PDB file of C-alpha atoms and ligand atoms in Angstrom:
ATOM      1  CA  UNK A  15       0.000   0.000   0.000  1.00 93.00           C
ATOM      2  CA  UNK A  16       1.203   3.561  -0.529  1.00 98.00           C
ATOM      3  CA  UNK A  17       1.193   5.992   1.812  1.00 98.00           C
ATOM      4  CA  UNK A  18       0.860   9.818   1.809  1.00 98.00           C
ATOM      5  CA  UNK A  19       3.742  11.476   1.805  1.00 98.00           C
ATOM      6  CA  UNK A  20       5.163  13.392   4.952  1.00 98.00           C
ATOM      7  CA  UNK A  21       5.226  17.023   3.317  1.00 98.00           C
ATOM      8  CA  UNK A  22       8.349  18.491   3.225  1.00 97.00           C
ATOM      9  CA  UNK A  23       7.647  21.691   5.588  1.00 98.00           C
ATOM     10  CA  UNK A  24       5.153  22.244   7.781  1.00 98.00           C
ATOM     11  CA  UNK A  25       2.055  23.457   6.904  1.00 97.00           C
ATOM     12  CA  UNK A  26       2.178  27.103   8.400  1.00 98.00           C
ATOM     13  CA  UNK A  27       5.114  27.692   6.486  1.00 98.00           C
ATOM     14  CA  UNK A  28       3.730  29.433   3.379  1.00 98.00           C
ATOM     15  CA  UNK A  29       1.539  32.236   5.148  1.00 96.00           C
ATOM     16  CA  UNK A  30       0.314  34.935   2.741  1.00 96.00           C
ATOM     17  CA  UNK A  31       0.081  32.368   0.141  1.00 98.00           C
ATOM     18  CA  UNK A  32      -1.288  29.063   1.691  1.00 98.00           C
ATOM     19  CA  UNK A  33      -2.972  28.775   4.989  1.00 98.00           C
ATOM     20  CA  UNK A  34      -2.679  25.707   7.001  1.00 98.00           C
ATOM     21  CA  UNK A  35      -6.329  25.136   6.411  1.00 98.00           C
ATOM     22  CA  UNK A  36      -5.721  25.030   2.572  1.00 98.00           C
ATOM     23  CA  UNK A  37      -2.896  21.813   3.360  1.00 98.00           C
ATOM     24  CA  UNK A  38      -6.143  20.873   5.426  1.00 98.00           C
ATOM     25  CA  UNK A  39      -8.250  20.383   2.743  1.00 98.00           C
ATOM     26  CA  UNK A  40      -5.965  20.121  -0.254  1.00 98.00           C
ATOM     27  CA  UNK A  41      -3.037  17.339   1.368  1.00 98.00           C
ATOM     28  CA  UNK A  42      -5.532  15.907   3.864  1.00 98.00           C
ATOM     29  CA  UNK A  43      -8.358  15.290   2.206  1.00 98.00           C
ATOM     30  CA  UNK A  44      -8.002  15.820  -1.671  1.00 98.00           C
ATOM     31  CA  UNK A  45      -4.412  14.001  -2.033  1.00 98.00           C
ATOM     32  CA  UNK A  46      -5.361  11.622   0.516  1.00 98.00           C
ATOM     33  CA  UNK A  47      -8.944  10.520  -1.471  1.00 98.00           C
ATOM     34  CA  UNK A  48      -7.054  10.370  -4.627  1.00 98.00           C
ATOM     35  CA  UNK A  49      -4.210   7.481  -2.904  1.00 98.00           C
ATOM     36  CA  UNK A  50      -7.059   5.865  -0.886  1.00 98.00           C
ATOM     37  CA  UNK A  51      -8.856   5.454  -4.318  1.00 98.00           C
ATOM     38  CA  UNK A  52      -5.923   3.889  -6.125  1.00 98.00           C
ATOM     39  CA  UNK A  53      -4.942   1.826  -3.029  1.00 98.00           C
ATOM     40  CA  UNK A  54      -8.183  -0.058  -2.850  1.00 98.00           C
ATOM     41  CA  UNK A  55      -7.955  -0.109  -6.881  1.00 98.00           C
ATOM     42  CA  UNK A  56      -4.614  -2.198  -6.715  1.00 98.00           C
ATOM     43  CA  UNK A  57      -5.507  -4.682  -3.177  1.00 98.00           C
ATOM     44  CA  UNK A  58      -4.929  -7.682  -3.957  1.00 97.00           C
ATOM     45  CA  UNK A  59      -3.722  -7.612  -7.849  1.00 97.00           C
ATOM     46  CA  UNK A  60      -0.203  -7.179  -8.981  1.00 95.00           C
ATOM     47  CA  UNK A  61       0.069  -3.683  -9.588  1.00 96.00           C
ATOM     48  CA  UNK A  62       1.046  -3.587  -5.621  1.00 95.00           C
ATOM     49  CA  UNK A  63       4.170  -4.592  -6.649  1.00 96.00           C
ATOM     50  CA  UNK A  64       4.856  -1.753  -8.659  1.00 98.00           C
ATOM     51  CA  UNK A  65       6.003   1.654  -8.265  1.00 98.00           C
ATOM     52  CA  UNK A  66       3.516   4.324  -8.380  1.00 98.00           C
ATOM     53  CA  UNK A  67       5.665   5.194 -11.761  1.00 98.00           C
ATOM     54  CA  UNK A  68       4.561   2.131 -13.186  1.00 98.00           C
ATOM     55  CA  UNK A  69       0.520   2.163 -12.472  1.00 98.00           C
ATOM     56  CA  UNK A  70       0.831   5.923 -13.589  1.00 98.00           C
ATOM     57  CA  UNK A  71       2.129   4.300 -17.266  1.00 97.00           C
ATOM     58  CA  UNK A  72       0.085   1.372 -17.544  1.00 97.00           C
ATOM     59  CA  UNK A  73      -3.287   2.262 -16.185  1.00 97.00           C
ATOM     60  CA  UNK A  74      -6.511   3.909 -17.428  1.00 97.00           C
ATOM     61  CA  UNK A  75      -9.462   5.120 -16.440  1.00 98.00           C
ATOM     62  CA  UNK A  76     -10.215   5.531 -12.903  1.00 98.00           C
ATOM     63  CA  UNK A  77      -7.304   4.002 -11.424  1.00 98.00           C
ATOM     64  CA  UNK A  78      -5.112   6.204 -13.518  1.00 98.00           C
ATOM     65  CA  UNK A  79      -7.020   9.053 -12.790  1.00 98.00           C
ATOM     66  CA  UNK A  80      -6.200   8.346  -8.567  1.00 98.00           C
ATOM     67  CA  UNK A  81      -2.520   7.020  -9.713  1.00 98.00           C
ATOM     68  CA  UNK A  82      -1.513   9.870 -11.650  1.00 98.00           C
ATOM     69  CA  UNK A  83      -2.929  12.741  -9.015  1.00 98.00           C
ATOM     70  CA  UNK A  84      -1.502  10.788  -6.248  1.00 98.00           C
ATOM     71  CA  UNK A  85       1.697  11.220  -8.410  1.00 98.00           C
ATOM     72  CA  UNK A  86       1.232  14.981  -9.484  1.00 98.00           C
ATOM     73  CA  UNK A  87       0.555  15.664  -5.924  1.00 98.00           C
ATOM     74  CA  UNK A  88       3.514  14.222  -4.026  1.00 98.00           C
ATOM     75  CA  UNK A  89       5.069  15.984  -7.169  1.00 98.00           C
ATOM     76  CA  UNK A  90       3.967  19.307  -6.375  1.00 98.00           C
ATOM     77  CA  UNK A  91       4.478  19.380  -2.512  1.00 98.00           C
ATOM     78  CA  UNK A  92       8.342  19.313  -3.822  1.00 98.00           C
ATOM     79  CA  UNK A  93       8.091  21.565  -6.337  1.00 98.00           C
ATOM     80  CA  UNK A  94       7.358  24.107  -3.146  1.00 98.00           C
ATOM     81  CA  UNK A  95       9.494  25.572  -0.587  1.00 98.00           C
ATOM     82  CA  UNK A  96       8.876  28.096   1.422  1.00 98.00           C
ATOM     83  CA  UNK A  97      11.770  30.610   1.624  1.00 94.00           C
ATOM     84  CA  UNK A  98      13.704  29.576  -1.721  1.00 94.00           C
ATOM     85  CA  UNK A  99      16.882  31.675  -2.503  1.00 93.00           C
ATOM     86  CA  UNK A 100      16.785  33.381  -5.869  1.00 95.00           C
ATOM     87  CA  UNK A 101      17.555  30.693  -8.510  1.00 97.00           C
ATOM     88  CA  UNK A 102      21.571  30.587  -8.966  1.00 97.00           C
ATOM     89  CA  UNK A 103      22.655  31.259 -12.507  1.00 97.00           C
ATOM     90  CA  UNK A 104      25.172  28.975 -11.788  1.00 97.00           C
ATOM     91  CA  UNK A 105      22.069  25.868 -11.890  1.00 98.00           C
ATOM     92  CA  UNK A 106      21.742  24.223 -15.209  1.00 98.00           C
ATOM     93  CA  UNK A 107      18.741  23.988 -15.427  1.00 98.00           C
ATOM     94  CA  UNK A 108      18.751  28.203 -14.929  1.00 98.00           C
ATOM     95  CA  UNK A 109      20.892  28.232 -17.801  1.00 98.00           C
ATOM     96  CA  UNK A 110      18.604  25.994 -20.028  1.00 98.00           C
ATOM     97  CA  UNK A 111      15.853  28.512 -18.872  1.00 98.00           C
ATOM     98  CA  UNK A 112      17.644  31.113 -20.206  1.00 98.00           C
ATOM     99  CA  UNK A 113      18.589  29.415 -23.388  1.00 98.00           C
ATOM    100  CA  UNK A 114      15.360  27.933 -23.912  1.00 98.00           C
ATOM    101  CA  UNK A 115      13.337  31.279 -23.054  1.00 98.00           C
ATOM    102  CA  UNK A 116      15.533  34.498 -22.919  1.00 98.00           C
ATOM    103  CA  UNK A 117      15.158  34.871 -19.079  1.00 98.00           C
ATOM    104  CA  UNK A 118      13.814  33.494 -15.698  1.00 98.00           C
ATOM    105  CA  UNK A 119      11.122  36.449 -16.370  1.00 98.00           C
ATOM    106  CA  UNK A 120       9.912  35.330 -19.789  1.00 98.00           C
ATOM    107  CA  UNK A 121       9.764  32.106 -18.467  1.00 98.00           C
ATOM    108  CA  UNK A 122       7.942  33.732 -15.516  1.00 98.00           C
ATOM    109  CA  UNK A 123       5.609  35.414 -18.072  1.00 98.00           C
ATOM    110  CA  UNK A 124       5.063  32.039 -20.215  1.00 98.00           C
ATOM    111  CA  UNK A 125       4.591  29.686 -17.393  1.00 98.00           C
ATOM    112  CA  UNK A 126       1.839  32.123 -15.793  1.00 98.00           C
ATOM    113  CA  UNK A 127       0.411  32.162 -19.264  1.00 98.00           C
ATOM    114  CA  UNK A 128       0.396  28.317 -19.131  1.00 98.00           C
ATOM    115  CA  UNK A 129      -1.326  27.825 -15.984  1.00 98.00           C
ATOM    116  CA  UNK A 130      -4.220  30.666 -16.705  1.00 98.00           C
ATOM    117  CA  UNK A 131      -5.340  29.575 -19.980  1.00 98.00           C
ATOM    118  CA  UNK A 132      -5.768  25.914 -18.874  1.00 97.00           C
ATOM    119  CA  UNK A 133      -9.739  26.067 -18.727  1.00 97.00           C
ATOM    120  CA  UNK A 134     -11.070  23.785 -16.265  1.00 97.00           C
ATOM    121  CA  UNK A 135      -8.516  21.800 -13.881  1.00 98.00           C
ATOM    122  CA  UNK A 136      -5.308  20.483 -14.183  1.00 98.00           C
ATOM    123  CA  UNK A 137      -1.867  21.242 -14.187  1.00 98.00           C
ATOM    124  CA  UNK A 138       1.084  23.502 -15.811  1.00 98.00           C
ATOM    125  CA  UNK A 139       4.137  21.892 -16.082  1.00 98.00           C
ATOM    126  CA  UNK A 140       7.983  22.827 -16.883  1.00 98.00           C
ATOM    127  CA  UNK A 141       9.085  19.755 -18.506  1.00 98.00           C
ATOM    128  CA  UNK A 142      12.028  18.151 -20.746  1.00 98.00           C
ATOM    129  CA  UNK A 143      11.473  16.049 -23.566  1.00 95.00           C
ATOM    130  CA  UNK A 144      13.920  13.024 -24.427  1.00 90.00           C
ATOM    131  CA  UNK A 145      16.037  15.254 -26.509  1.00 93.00           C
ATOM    132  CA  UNK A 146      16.750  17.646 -23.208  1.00 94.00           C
ATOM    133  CA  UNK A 147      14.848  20.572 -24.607  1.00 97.00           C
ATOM    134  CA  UNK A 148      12.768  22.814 -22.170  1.00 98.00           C
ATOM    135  CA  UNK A 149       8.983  23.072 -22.527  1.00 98.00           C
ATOM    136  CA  UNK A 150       6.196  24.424 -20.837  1.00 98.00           C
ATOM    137  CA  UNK A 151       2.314  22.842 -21.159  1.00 98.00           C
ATOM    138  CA  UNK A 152      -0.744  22.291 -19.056  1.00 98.00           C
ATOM    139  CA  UNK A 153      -2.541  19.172 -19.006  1.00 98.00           C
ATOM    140  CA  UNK A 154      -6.586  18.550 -18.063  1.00 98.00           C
ATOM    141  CA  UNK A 155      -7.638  16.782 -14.820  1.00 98.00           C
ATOM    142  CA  UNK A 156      -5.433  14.045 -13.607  1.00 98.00           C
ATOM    143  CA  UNK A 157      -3.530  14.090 -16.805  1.00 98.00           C
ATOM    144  CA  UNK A 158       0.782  13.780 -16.835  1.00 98.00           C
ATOM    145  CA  UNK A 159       2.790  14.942 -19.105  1.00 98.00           C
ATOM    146  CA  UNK A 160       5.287  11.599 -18.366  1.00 96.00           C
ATOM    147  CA  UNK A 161       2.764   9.639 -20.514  1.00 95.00           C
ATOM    148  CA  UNK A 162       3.818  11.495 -23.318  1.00 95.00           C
ATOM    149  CA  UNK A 163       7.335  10.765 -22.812  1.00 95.00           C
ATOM    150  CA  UNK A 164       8.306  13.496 -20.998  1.00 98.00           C
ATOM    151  CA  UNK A 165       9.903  14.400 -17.818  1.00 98.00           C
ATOM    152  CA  UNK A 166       8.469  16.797 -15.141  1.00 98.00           C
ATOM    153  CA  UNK A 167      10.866  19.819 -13.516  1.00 98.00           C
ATOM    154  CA  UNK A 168       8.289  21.403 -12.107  1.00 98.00           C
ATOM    155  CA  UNK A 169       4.396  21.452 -11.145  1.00 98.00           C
ATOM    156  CA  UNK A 170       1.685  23.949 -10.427  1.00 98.00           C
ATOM    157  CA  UNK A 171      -1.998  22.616  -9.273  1.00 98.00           C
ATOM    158  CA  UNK A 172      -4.881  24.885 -10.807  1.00 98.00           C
ATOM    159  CA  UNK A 173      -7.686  22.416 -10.035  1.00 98.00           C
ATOM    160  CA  UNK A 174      -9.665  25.042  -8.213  1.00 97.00           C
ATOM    161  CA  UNK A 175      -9.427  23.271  -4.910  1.00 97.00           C
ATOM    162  CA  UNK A 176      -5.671  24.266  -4.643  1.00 98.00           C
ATOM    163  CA  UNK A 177      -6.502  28.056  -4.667  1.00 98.00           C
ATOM    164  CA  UNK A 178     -10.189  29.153  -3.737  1.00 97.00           C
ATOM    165  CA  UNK A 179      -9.618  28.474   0.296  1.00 97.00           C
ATOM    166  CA  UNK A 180      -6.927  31.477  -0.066  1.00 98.00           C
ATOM    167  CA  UNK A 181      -7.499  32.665  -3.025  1.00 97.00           C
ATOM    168  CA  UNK A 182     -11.182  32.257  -4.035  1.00 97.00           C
ATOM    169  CA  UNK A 183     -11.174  32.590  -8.075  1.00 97.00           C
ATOM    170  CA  UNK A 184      -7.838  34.207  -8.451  1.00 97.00           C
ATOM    171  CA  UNK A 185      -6.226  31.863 -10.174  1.00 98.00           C
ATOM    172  CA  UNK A 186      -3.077  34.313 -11.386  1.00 98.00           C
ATOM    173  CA  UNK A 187      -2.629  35.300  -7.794  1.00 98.00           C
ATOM    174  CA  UNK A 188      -1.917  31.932  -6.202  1.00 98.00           C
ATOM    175  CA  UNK A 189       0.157  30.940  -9.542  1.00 98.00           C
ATOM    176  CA  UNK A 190       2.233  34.287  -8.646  1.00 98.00           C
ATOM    177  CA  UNK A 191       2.882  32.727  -5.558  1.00 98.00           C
ATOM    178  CA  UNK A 192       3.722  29.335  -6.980  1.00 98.00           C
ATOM    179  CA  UNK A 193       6.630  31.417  -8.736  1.00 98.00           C
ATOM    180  CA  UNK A 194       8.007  33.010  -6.141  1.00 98.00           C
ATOM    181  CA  UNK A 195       8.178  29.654  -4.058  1.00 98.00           C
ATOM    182  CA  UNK A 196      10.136  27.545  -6.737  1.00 98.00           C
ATOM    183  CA  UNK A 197      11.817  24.690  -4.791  1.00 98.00           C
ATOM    184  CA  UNK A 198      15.200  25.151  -7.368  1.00 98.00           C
ATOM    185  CA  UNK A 199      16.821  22.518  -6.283  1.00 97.00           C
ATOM    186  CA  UNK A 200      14.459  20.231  -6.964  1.00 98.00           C
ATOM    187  CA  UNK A 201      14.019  21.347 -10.759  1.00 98.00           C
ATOM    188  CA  UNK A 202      18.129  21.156 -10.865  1.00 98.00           C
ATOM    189  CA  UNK A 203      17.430  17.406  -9.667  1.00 98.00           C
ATOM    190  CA  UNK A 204      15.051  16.689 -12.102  1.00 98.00           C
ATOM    191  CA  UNK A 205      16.441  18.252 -14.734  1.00 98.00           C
ATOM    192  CA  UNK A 206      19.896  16.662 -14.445  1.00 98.00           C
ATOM    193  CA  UNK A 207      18.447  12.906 -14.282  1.00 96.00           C
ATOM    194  CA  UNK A 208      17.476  10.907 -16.910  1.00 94.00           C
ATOM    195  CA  UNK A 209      14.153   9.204 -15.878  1.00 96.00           C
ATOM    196  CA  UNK A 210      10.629  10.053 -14.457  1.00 97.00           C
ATOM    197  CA  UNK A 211      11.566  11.735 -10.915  1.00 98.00           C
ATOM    198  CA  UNK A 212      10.751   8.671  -8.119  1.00 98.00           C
ATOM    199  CA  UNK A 213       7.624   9.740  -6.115  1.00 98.00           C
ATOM    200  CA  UNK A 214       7.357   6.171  -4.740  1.00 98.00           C
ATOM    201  CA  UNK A 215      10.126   6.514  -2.450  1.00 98.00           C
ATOM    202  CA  UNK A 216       8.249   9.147  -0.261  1.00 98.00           C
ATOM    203  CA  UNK A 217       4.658   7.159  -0.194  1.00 98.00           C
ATOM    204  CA  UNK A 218       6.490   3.691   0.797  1.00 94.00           C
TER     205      UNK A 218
HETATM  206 FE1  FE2 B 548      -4.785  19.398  -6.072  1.00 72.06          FE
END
C-alpha cells in the first residue's frame, strides 16, 4: 500500500500564500482521497508490486485518474518551498531557462500564461522532452505529461481546490505565488536525471 507522503515543511510555512487550512483540505483530504482510491484499486492484484511510476504508465481510467494525481501531488508538494533563494545562474537547469526562453522572467511570463489559460482543472508543467529541450504545457484533470514521454521539472496545481480556500477565483494570484516559491533545487534534480523523478520513495 502507498502511503501519503510526509510534506516536506510544515504546513504554516507558506503564510500569505497558503494557509494551514488550505494543506487541510488540499493534502488531507483531496491528495489523501485520490491514494485511498488507487490503493483499494490495486488490493490484492499485482500492480502492488509496482512503483507508483509504473501504475501511472500502464493504467486507465479511474485508477489512472487516482494514480496519476496521487503522483502529481507528491510531485507538487516538492516543487514548493517556502523561503527559496533566488535561482543561482550557476544551476543548469537556470541556464537551459535562459537558453530555452531568454530569461527566468519570460519564463515567468510564459509559465503564468500556461497555468491561466488551462480552462477547467489540471496542471502547468515545466518539462524536458527526451532530446533535453525545455517546454512548458498544461494538461486537463489528472492528466501527466510523463505519458507522453516526458519528464516533469516542475508542477503547479490549478484544479480550483488548490486556490479558492486562499485565493477564491484568483487563479493568477496563487500561480504568482507558486513562482516566487520555486523549490530550485528540486528542478536542478530533475532536470539533471534521466528518468521520471521517483515519487514512490516518499509514499512507501
Ligand atoms: Fe490538487
Amino acid at each position: 500500500m502507498f502511503r501519503l507522503p510526509d510534506l516536506p515543511y510544515e504546513k504554516s510555512a507558506f503564510a500569505g500564500w497558503l494557509s494551514p487550512e488550505s494543506f487541510d483540505f488540499h493534502y488531507a483530504k483531496h491528495h489523501k482521497t485520490y491514494l485511498d482510491k488507487m490503493n483499494s484499486a490495486i488490493e490484492g492484484t499485482d500492480q502492488q508490486k509496482m512503483s507508483l511510476e509504473q501504475i501511472v504508465a500502464s493504467s486507465k481510467g479511474g485508477l489512472f485518474n487516482n494514480a496519476a494525481q496521487s503522483w502529481n501531488h507528491t510531485f507538487f508538494w516538492h516543487s514548493i518551498t517556502p523561503k527559496p533563494p533566488a535561482p543561482s545562474p550557476q544551476l543548469e537547469v537556470v541556464k537551459a531557462i535562459n537558453k530555452t526562453f531568454g530569461s527566468l522572467d519570460e519564463f515567468r511570463a510564459q509559465f503564468t500564461n500556461t497555468a491561466i489559460s488551462q480552462f477547467g482543472s489540471g496542471w502547468a508543467w515545466l518539462v524536458k522532452d527526451s532530446g533535453g529541450k525545455l517546454e512548458i504545457l498544461s494538461t486537463g484533470n489528472a492528466d501527466t505529461p510523463m505519458t507522453q514521454g516526458k519528464i516533469p521539472l516542475l508542477t503547479c496545481d490549478v484544479w480550483e481546490h488548490a486556490y479558492y480556500i486562499d485565493h477564491r477565483n484568483a487563479r493568477p494570484k496563487f500561480v504568482e505565488g507558486f513562482l516566487n516559491h520555486i523549490n530550485w533545487d528540486f528542478c536542478e534534480k530533475n532536470y539533471l536525471g534521466k528518468d521520471i523523478p521517483n515519487m514512490t520513495a516518499f509514499m512507501k
